[in-house]
CSV table of C-alpha atoms and ligand atoms in Angstrom, one decimal:
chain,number,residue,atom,x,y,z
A,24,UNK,CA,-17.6,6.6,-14.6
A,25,UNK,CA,-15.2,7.9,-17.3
A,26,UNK,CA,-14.2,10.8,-18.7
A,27,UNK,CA,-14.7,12.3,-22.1
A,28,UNK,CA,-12.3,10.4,-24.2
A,29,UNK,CA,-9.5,12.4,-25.5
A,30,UNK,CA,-8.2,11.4,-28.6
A,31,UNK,CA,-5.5,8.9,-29.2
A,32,UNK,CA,-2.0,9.9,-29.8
A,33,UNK,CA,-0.9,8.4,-33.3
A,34,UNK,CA,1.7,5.0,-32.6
A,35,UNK,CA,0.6,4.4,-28.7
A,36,UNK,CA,-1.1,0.8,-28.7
A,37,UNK,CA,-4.8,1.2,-27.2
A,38,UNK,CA,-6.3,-0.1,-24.5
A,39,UNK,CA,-9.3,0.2,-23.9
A,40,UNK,CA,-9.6,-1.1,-20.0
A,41,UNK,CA,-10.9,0.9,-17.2
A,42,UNK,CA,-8.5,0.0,-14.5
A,43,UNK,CA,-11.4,1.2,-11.9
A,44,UNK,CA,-14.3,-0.8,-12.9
A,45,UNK,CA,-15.5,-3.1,-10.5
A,46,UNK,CA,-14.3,-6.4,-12.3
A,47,UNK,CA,-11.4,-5.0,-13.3
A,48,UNK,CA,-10.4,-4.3,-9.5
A,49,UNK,CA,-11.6,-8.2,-8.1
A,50,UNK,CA,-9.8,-9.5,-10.6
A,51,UNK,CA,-6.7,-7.3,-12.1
A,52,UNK,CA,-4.3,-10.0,-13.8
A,53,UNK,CA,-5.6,-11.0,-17.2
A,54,UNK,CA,-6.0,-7.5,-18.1
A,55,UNK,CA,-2.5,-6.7,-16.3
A,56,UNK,CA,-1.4,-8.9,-19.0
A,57,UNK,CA,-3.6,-7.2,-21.9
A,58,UNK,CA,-1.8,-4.1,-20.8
A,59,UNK,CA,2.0,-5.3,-20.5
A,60,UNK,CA,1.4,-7.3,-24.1
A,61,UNK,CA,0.8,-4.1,-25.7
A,62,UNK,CA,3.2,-2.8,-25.0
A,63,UNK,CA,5.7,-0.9,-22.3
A,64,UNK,CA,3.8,2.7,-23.0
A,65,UNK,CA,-0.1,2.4,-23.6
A,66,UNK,CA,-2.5,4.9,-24.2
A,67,UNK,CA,-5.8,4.5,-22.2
A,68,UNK,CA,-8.9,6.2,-23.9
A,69,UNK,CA,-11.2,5.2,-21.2
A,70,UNK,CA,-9.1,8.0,-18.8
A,71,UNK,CA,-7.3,9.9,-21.4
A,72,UNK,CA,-4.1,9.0,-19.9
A,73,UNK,CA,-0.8,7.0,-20.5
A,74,UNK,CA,-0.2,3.2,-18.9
A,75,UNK,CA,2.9,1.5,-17.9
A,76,UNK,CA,2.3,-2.2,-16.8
A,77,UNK,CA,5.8,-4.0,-17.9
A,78,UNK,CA,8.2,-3.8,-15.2
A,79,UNK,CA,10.7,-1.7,-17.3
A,80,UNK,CA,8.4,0.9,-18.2
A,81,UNK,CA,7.2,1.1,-14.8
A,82,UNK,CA,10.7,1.2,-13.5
A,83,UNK,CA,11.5,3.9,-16.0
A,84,UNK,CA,9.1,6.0,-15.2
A,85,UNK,CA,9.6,6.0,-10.9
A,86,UNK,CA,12.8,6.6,-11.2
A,87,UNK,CA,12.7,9.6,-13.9
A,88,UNK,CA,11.1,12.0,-11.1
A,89,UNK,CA,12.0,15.5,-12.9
A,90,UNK,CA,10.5,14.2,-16.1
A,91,UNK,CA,7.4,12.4,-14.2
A,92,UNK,CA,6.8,14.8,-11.5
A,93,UNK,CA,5.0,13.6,-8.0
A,94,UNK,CA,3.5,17.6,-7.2
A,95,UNK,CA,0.6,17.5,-9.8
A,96,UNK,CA,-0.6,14.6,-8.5
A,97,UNK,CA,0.3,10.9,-8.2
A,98,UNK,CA,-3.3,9.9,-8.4
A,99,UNK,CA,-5.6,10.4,-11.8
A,100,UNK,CA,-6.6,14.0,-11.0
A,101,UNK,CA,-3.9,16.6,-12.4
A,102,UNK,CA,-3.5,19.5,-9.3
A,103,UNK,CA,-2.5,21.9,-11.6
A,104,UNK,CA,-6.0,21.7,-13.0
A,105,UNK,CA,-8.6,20.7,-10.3
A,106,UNK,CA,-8.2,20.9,-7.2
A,107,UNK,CA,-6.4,18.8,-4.6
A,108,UNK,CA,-8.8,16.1,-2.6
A,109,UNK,CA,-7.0,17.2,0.8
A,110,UNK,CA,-3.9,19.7,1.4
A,111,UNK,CA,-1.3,18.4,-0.5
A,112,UNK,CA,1.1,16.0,1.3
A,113,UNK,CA,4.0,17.7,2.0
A,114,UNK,CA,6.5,14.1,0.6
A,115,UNK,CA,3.9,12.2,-1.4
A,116,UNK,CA,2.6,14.6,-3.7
A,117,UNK,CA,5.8,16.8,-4.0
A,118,UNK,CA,8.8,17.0,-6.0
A,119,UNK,CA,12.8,17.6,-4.6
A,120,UNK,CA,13.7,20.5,-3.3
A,121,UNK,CA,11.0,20.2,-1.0
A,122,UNK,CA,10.5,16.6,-1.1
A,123,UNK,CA,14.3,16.2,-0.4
A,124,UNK,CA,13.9,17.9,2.7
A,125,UNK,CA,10.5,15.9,4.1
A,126,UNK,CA,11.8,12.8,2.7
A,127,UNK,CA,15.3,13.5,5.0
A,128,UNK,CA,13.1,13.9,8.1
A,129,UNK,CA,10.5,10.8,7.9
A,130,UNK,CA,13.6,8.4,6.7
A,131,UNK,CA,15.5,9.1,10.0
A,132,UNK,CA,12.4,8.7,11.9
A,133,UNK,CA,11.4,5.6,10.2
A,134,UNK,CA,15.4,4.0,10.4
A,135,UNK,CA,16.7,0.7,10.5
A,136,UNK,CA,18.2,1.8,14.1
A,137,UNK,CA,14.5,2.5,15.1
A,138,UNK,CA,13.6,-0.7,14.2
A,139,UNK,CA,16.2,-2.5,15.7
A,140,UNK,CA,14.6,-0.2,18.9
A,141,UNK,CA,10.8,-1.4,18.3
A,142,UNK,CA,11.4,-4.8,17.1
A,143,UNK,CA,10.6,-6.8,20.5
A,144,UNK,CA,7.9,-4.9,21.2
A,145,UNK,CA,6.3,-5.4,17.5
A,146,UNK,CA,7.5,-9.3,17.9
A,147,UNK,CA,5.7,-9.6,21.8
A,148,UNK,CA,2.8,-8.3,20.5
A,149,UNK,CA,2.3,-10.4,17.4
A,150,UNK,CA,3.0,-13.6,19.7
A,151,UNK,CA,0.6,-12.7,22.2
A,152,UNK,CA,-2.2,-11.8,19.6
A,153,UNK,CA,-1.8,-15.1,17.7
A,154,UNK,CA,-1.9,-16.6,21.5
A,155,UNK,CA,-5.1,-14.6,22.1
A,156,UNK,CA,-6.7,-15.9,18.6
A,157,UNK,CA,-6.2,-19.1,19.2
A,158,UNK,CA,-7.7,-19.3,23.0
A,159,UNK,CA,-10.6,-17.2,21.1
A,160,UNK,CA,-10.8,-19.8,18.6
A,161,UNK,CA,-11.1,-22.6,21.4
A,162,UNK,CA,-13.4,-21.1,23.1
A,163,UNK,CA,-15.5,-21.4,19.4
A,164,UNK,CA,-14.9,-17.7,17.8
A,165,UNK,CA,-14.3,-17.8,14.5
A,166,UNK,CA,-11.5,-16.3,13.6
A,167,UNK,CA,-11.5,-13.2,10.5
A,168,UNK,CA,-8.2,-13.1,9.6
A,169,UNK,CA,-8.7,-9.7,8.0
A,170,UNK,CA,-10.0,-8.4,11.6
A,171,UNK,CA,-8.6,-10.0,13.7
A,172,UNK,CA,-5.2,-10.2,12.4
A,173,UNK,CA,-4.3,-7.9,9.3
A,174,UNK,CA,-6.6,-4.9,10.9
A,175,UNK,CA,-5.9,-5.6,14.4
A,176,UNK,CA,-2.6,-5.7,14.2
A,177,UNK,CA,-1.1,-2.9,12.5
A,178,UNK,CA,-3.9,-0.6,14.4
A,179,UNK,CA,-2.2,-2.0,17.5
A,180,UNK,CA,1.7,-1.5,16.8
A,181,UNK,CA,1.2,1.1,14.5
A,182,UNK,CA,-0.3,3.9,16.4
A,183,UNK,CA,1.1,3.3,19.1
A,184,UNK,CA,4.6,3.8,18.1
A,185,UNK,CA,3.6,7.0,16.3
A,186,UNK,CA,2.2,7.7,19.5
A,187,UNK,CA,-1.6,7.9,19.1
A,188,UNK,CA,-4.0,7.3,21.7
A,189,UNK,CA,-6.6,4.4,21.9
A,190,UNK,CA,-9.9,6.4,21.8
A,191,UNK,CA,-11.0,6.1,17.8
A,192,UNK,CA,-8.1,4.0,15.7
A,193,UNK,CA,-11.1,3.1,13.7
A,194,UNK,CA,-11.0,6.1,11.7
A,195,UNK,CA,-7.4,5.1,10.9
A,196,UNK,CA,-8.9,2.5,8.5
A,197,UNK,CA,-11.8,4.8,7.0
A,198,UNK,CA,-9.6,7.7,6.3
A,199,UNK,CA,-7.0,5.0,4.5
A,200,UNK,CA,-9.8,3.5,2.7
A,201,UNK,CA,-10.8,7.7,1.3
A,202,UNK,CA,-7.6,8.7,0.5
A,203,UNK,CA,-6.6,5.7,-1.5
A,204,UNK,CA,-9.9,5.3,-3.4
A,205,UNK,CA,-9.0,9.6,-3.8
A,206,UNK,CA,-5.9,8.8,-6.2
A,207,UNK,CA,-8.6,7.2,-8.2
A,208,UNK,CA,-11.8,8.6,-10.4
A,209,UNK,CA,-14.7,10.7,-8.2
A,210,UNK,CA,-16.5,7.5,-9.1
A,211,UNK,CA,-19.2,5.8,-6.7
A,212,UNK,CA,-16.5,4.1,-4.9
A,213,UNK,CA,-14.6,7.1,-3.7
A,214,UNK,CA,-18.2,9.2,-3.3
A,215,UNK,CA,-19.3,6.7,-0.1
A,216,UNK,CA,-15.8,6.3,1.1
A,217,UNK,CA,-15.6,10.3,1.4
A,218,UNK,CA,-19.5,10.5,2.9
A,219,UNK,CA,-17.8,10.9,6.3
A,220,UNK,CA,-15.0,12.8,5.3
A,221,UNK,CA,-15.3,15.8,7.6
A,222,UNK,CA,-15.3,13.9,11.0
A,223,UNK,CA,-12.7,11.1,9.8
A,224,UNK,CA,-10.3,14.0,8.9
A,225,UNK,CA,-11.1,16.2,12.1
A,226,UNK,CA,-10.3,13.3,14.0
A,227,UNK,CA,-6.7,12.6,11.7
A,228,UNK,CA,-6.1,16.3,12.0
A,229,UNK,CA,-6.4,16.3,15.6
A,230,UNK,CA,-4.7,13.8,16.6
A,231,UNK,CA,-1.4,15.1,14.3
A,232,UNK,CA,-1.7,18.6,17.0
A,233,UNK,CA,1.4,18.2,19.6
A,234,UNK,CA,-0.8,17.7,22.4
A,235,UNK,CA,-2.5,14.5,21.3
A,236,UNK,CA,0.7,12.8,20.6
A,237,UNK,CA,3.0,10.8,23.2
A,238,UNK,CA,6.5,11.6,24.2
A,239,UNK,CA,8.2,9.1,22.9
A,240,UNK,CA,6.5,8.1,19.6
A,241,UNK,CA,7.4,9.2,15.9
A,242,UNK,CA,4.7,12.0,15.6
A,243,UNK,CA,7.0,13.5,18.4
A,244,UNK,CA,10.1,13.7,17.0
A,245,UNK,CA,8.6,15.0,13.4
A,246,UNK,CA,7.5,18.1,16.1
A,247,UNK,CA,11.0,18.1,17.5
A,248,UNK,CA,12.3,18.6,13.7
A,249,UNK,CA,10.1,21.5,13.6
A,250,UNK,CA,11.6,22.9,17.5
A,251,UNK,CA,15.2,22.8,15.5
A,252,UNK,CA,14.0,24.7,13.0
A,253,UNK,CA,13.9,22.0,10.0
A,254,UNK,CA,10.4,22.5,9.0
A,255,UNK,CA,8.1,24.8,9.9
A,256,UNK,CA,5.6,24.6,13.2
A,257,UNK,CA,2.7,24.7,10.2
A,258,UNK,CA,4.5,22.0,8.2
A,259,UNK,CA,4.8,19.5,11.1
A,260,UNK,CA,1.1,18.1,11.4
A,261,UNK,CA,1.3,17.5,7.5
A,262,UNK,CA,4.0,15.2,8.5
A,263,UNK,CA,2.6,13.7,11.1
A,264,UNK,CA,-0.6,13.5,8.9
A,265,UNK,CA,1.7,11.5,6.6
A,266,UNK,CA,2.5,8.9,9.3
A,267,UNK,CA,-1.4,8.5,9.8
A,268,UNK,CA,-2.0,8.3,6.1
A,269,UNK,CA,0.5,6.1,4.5
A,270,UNK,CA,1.3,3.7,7.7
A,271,UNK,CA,-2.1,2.1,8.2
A,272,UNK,CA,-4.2,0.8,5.6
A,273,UNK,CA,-1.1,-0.5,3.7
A,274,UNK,CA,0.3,-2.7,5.9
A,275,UNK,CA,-3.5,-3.8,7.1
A,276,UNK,CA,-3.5,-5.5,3.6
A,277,UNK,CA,-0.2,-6.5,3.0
A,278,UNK,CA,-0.6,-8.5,6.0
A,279,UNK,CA,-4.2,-9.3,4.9
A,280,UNK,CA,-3.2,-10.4,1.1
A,281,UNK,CA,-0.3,-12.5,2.7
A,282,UNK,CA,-2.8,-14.3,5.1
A,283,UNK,CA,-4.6,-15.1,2.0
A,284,UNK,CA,-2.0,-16.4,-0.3
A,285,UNK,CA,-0.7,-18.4,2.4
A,286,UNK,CA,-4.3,-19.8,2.9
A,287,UNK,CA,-4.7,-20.3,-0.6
A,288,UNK,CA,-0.9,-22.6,-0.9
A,289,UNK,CA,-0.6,-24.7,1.9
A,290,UNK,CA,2.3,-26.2,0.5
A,291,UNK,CA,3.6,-22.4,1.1
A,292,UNK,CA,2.7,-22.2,4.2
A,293,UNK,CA,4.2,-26.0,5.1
A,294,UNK,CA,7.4,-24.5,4.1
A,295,UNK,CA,7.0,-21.6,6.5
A,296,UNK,CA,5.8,-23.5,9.2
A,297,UNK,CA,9.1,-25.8,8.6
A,298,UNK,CA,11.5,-22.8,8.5
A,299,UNK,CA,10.7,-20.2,10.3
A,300,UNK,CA,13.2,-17.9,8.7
A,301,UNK,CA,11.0,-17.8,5.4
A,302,UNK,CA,8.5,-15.4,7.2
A,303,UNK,CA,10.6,-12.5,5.5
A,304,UNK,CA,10.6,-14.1,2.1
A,305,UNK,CA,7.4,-15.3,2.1
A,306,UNK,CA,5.8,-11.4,3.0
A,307,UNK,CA,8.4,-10.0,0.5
A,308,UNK,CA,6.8,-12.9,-2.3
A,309,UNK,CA,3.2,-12.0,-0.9
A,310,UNK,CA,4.1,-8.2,-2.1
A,311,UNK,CA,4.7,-9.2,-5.4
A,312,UNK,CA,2.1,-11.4,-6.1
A,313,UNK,CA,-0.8,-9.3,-4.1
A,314,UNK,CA,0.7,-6.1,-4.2
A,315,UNK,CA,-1.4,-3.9,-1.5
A,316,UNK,CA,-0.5,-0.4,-3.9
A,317,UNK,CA,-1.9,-1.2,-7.2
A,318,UNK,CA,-1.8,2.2,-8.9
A,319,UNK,CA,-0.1,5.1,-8.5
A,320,UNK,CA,0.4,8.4,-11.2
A,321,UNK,CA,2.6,10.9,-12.5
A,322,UNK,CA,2.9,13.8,-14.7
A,323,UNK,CA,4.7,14.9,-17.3
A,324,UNK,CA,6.7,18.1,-16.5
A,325,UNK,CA,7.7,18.5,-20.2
A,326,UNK,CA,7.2,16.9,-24.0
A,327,UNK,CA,9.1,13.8,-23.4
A,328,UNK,CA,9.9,10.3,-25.2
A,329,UNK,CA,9.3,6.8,-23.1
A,330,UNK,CA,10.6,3.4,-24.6
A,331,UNK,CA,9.7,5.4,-28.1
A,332,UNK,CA,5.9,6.8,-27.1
A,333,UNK,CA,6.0,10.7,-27.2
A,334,UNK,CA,4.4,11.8,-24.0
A,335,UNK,CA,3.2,15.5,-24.2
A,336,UNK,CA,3.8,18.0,-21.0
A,337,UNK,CA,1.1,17.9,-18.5
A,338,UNK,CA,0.3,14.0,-19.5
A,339,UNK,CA,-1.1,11.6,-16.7
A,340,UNK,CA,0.5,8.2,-16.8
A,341,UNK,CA,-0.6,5.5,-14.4
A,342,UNK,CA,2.1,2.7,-13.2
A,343,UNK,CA,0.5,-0.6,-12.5
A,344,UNK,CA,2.9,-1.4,-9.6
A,345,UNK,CA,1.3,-5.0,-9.4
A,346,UNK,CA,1.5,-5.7,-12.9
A,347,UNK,CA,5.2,-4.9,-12.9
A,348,UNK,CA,5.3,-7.2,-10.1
A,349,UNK,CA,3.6,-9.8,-12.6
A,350,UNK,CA,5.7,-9.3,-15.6
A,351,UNK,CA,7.1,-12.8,-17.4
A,352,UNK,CA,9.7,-10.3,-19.1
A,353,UNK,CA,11.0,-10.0,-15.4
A,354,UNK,CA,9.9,-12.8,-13.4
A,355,UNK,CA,10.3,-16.5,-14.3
A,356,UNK,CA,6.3,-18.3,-13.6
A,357,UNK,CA,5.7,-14.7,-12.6
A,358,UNK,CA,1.7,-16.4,-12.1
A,359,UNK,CA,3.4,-18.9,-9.1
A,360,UNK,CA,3.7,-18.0,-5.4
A,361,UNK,CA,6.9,-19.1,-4.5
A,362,UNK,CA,8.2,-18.4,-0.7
A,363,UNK,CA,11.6,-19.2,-1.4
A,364,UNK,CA,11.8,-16.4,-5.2
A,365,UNK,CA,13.4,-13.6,-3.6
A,366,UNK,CA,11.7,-11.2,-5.4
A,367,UNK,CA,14.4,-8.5,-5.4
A,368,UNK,CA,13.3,-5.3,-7.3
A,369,UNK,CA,9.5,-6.1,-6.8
A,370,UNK,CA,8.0,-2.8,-7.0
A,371,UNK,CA,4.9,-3.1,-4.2
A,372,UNK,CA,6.8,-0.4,-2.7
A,373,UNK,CA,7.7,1.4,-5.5
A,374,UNK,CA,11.4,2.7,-7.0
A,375,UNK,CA,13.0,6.0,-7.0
A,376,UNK,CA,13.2,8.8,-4.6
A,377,UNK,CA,9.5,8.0,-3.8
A,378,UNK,CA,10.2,4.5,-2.5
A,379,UNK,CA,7.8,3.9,0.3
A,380,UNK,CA,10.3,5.5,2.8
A,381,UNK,CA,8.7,3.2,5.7
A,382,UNK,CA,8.8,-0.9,4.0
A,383,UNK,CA,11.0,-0.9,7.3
A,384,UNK,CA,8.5,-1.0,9.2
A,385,UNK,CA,6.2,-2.4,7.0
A,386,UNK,CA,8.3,-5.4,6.5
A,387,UNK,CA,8.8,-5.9,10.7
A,388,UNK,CA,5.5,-6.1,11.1
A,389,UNK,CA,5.0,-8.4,8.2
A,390,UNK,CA,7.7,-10.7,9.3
A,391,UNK,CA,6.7,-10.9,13.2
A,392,UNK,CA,3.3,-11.6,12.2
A,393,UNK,CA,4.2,-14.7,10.0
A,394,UNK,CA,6.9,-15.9,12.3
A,395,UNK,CA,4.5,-15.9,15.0
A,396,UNK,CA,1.9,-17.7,13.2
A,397,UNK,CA,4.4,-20.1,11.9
A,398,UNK,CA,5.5,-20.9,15.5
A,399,UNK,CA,2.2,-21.9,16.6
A,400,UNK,CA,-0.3,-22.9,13.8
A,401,UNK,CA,0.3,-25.3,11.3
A,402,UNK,CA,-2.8,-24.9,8.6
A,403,UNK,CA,-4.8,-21.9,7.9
A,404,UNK,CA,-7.6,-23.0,6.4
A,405,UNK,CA,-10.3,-21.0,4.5
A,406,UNK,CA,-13.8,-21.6,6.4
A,407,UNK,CA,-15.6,-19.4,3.4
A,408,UNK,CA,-14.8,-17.7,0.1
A,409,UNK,CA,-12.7,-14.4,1.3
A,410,UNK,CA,-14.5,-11.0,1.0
A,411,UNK,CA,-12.7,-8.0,-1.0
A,412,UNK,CA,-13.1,-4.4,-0.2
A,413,UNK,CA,-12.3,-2.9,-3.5
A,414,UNK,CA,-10.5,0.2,-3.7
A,415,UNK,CA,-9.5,2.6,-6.3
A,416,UNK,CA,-5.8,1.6,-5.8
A,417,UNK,CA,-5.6,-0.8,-2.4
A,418,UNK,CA,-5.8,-4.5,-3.0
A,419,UNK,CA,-7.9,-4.7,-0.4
A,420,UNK,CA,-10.0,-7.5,1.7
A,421,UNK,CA,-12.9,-7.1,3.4
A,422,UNK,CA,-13.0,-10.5,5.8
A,423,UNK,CA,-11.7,-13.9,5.9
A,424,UNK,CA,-12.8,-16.4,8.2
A,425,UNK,CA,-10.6,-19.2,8.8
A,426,UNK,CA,-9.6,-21.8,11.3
A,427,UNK,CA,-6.2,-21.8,12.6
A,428,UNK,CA,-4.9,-25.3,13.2
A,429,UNK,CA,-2.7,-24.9,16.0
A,430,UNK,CA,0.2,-27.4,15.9
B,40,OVM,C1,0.9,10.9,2.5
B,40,OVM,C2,0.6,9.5,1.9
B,40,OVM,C3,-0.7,9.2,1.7
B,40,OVM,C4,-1.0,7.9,1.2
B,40,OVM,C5,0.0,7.1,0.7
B,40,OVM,C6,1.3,7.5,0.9
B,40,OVM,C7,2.0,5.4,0.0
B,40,OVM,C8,1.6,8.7,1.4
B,40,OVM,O1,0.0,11.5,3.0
B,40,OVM,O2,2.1,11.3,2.5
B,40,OVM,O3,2.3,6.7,0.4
């Protein structure tokens, strides 16, 4: 579906890509390219909105957050027009001071120090899952490494450290899969992902309430913020709602995509399986080349200029994170998975003050989960043609059966 097109401002290059369309999503990169060869600013009649798809404009514009505010929006739909999909999120889709103060809270929650404190947890569970698999595997399951590793995972480690209960994780993934096809069109895709919206988001919305969270988890001590008088006792379950939200469905696919690049370059994965110590690199390289985050929006707060495009107040502008992340102009063979790149400045989790303030966490459990396969599998081979589950702005996979050749 598109909107009535709006007509094109005078010296933008044109593109005329829908970056939602089906094709488009299973298969981004040539037109990733179309976009970043037009130029750093496009204008995008199919939307009526600005582009940035070189990794300079896209830089530019994350880390200009007065001039490309995160409150109206940081999907398509502009909230000071329509309405918001959900209650606003009280970091996400919110601009400093308020932001400042949210942002403050989550980062000491989600710390290096509290990784250093979940680490052998996260590591022991990764070992004894990829022990699991493989007994599975022997005793002749077939092995979906979307299922059984990229979902199983995180909605084991996850949860649990935010302190959520067993009963239901499921919903974890279906209210992900809404509110990411949500920063998108109210196309098809985002109608039957939001068909069970009201009981998904009763069960999210319960289980941010005090009582249905542990002790010691991170939902916890975003409450405890709120006893010391940091946020308010109305605020806190929006946090906590932002745990649920943000720290699920992401790191389901980044593990997913990495599986699959991995799969797809067994020389890659020989490396890894050589040098254990790659695992970091090689989910850091996987980022870049798949980045889970395709998409995400601003808006303009005022008339402004970008890399010589005049951008009037109010204006949408997507960032194609994963084009950025494909950018020759940045990266040399920016087409090659390469383990050992170090792509430092790869944007899969953004730039600026919006910087996905858990990649912490999201790059333990990356890490552990490749180390432990590396330890005990040499070859993961594909048994069939992977599935996708497209997605308004996930990369996204829908199952991948494989065989795990232990070593
Ligand atoms: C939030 C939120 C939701 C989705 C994504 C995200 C990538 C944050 O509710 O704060 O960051």
């Amino acid at each position: 579906m598109t909107t009535a097109t709006v007509e094109a401002p005078a010296g933008v290059p044109v593109v005329d890509i829908d970056p939602f369309d089906s094709n488009f999503l299973t298969s981004p990169y040539e037109d990733h390219k179309r976009l970043r060869d037009a130029g750093p600013v496009v204008w995008m009649p199919a939307y009526g909105i600005y582009g940035a798809a070189q990794h300079v404009s896209v830089h530019a514009v994350l880390n200009d957050h007065a001039t490309f505010i995160s409150g109206a929006g940081v999907g398509l739909a502009n909230f000071n027009k329509e309405e918001p999909f959900r209650p606003k999120s009280l970091i996400l889709e919110a601009d400093p001071p308020s932001h400042t103060k949210a942002r403050a809270i989550l980062a000491r929650i989600l710390s290096p120090k509290t990784v250093m404190q979940i680490r052998a947890r996260f590591t022991a569970e990764a070992e004894s899952l990829v022990e699991q698999l493989l007994e599975r595997q022997a005793a002749g399951e077939t092995i979906d490494a979307v299922k059984h590793i990229g979902e199983a995972y995180p909605l084991k480690v996850f949860p649990d450290a935010v302190g959520v209960g067993n009963e239901g994780r499921e919903n974890l993934l279906l209210y992900g899969d809404m509110i990411f096809n949500a920063f998108g069109p109210r196309n098809e895709r985002l109608r039957k992902a939001a068909e069970r919206v009201e009981p998904v988001t009763a069960w999210i919305m319960a289980h941010c309430a005090r009582e249905n969270l542990s002790k010691d988890g991170f939902g916890e001590q975003i409450w405890r913020a709120a006893d010391a008088g940091e946020i308010s006792p109305a605020e806190a379950p929006m946090l906590v709602r932002s745990f649920l939200s943000a720290g699920v469905d992401t790191t389901v696919n980044g593990i997913g995509n990495a599986l699959l690049c991995l799969a797809r370059h067994p020389d890659q994965y020989d490396q890894l399986h050589a040098d254990h110590s790659l695992a970091r690199p090689a989910f850091e390289e996987s980022l870049r080349f798949e980045s889970t985050v395709q998409t995400f929006f601003r808006t303009a707060s005022r008339d402004t200029e970008l890399m010589g495009v005049l951008i009037p107040q109010d204006s949408k502008i997507v960032t194609f994170l994963a084009a950025a992340n494909r950018d020759e102009r940045q990266w040399p063979n920016a087409d090659k998975y390469d383990i050992q790149r170090r792509p430092a400045g790869h944007m899969a989790f953004g730039s600026g003050i919006h910087g996905c303030v858990g990649q912490v966490v999201a790059r333990l459990e990356g890490e552990v989960v490749l180390t432990a396969l590396a330890k005990r599998v040499k070859r993961i081979e594909l048994l069939e043609e992977p599935k996708r589950r497209l997605n308004n702005t996930l990369r996204a996979l829908a199952s991948m059966p494989v065989r795990l050749v232990p070593v």
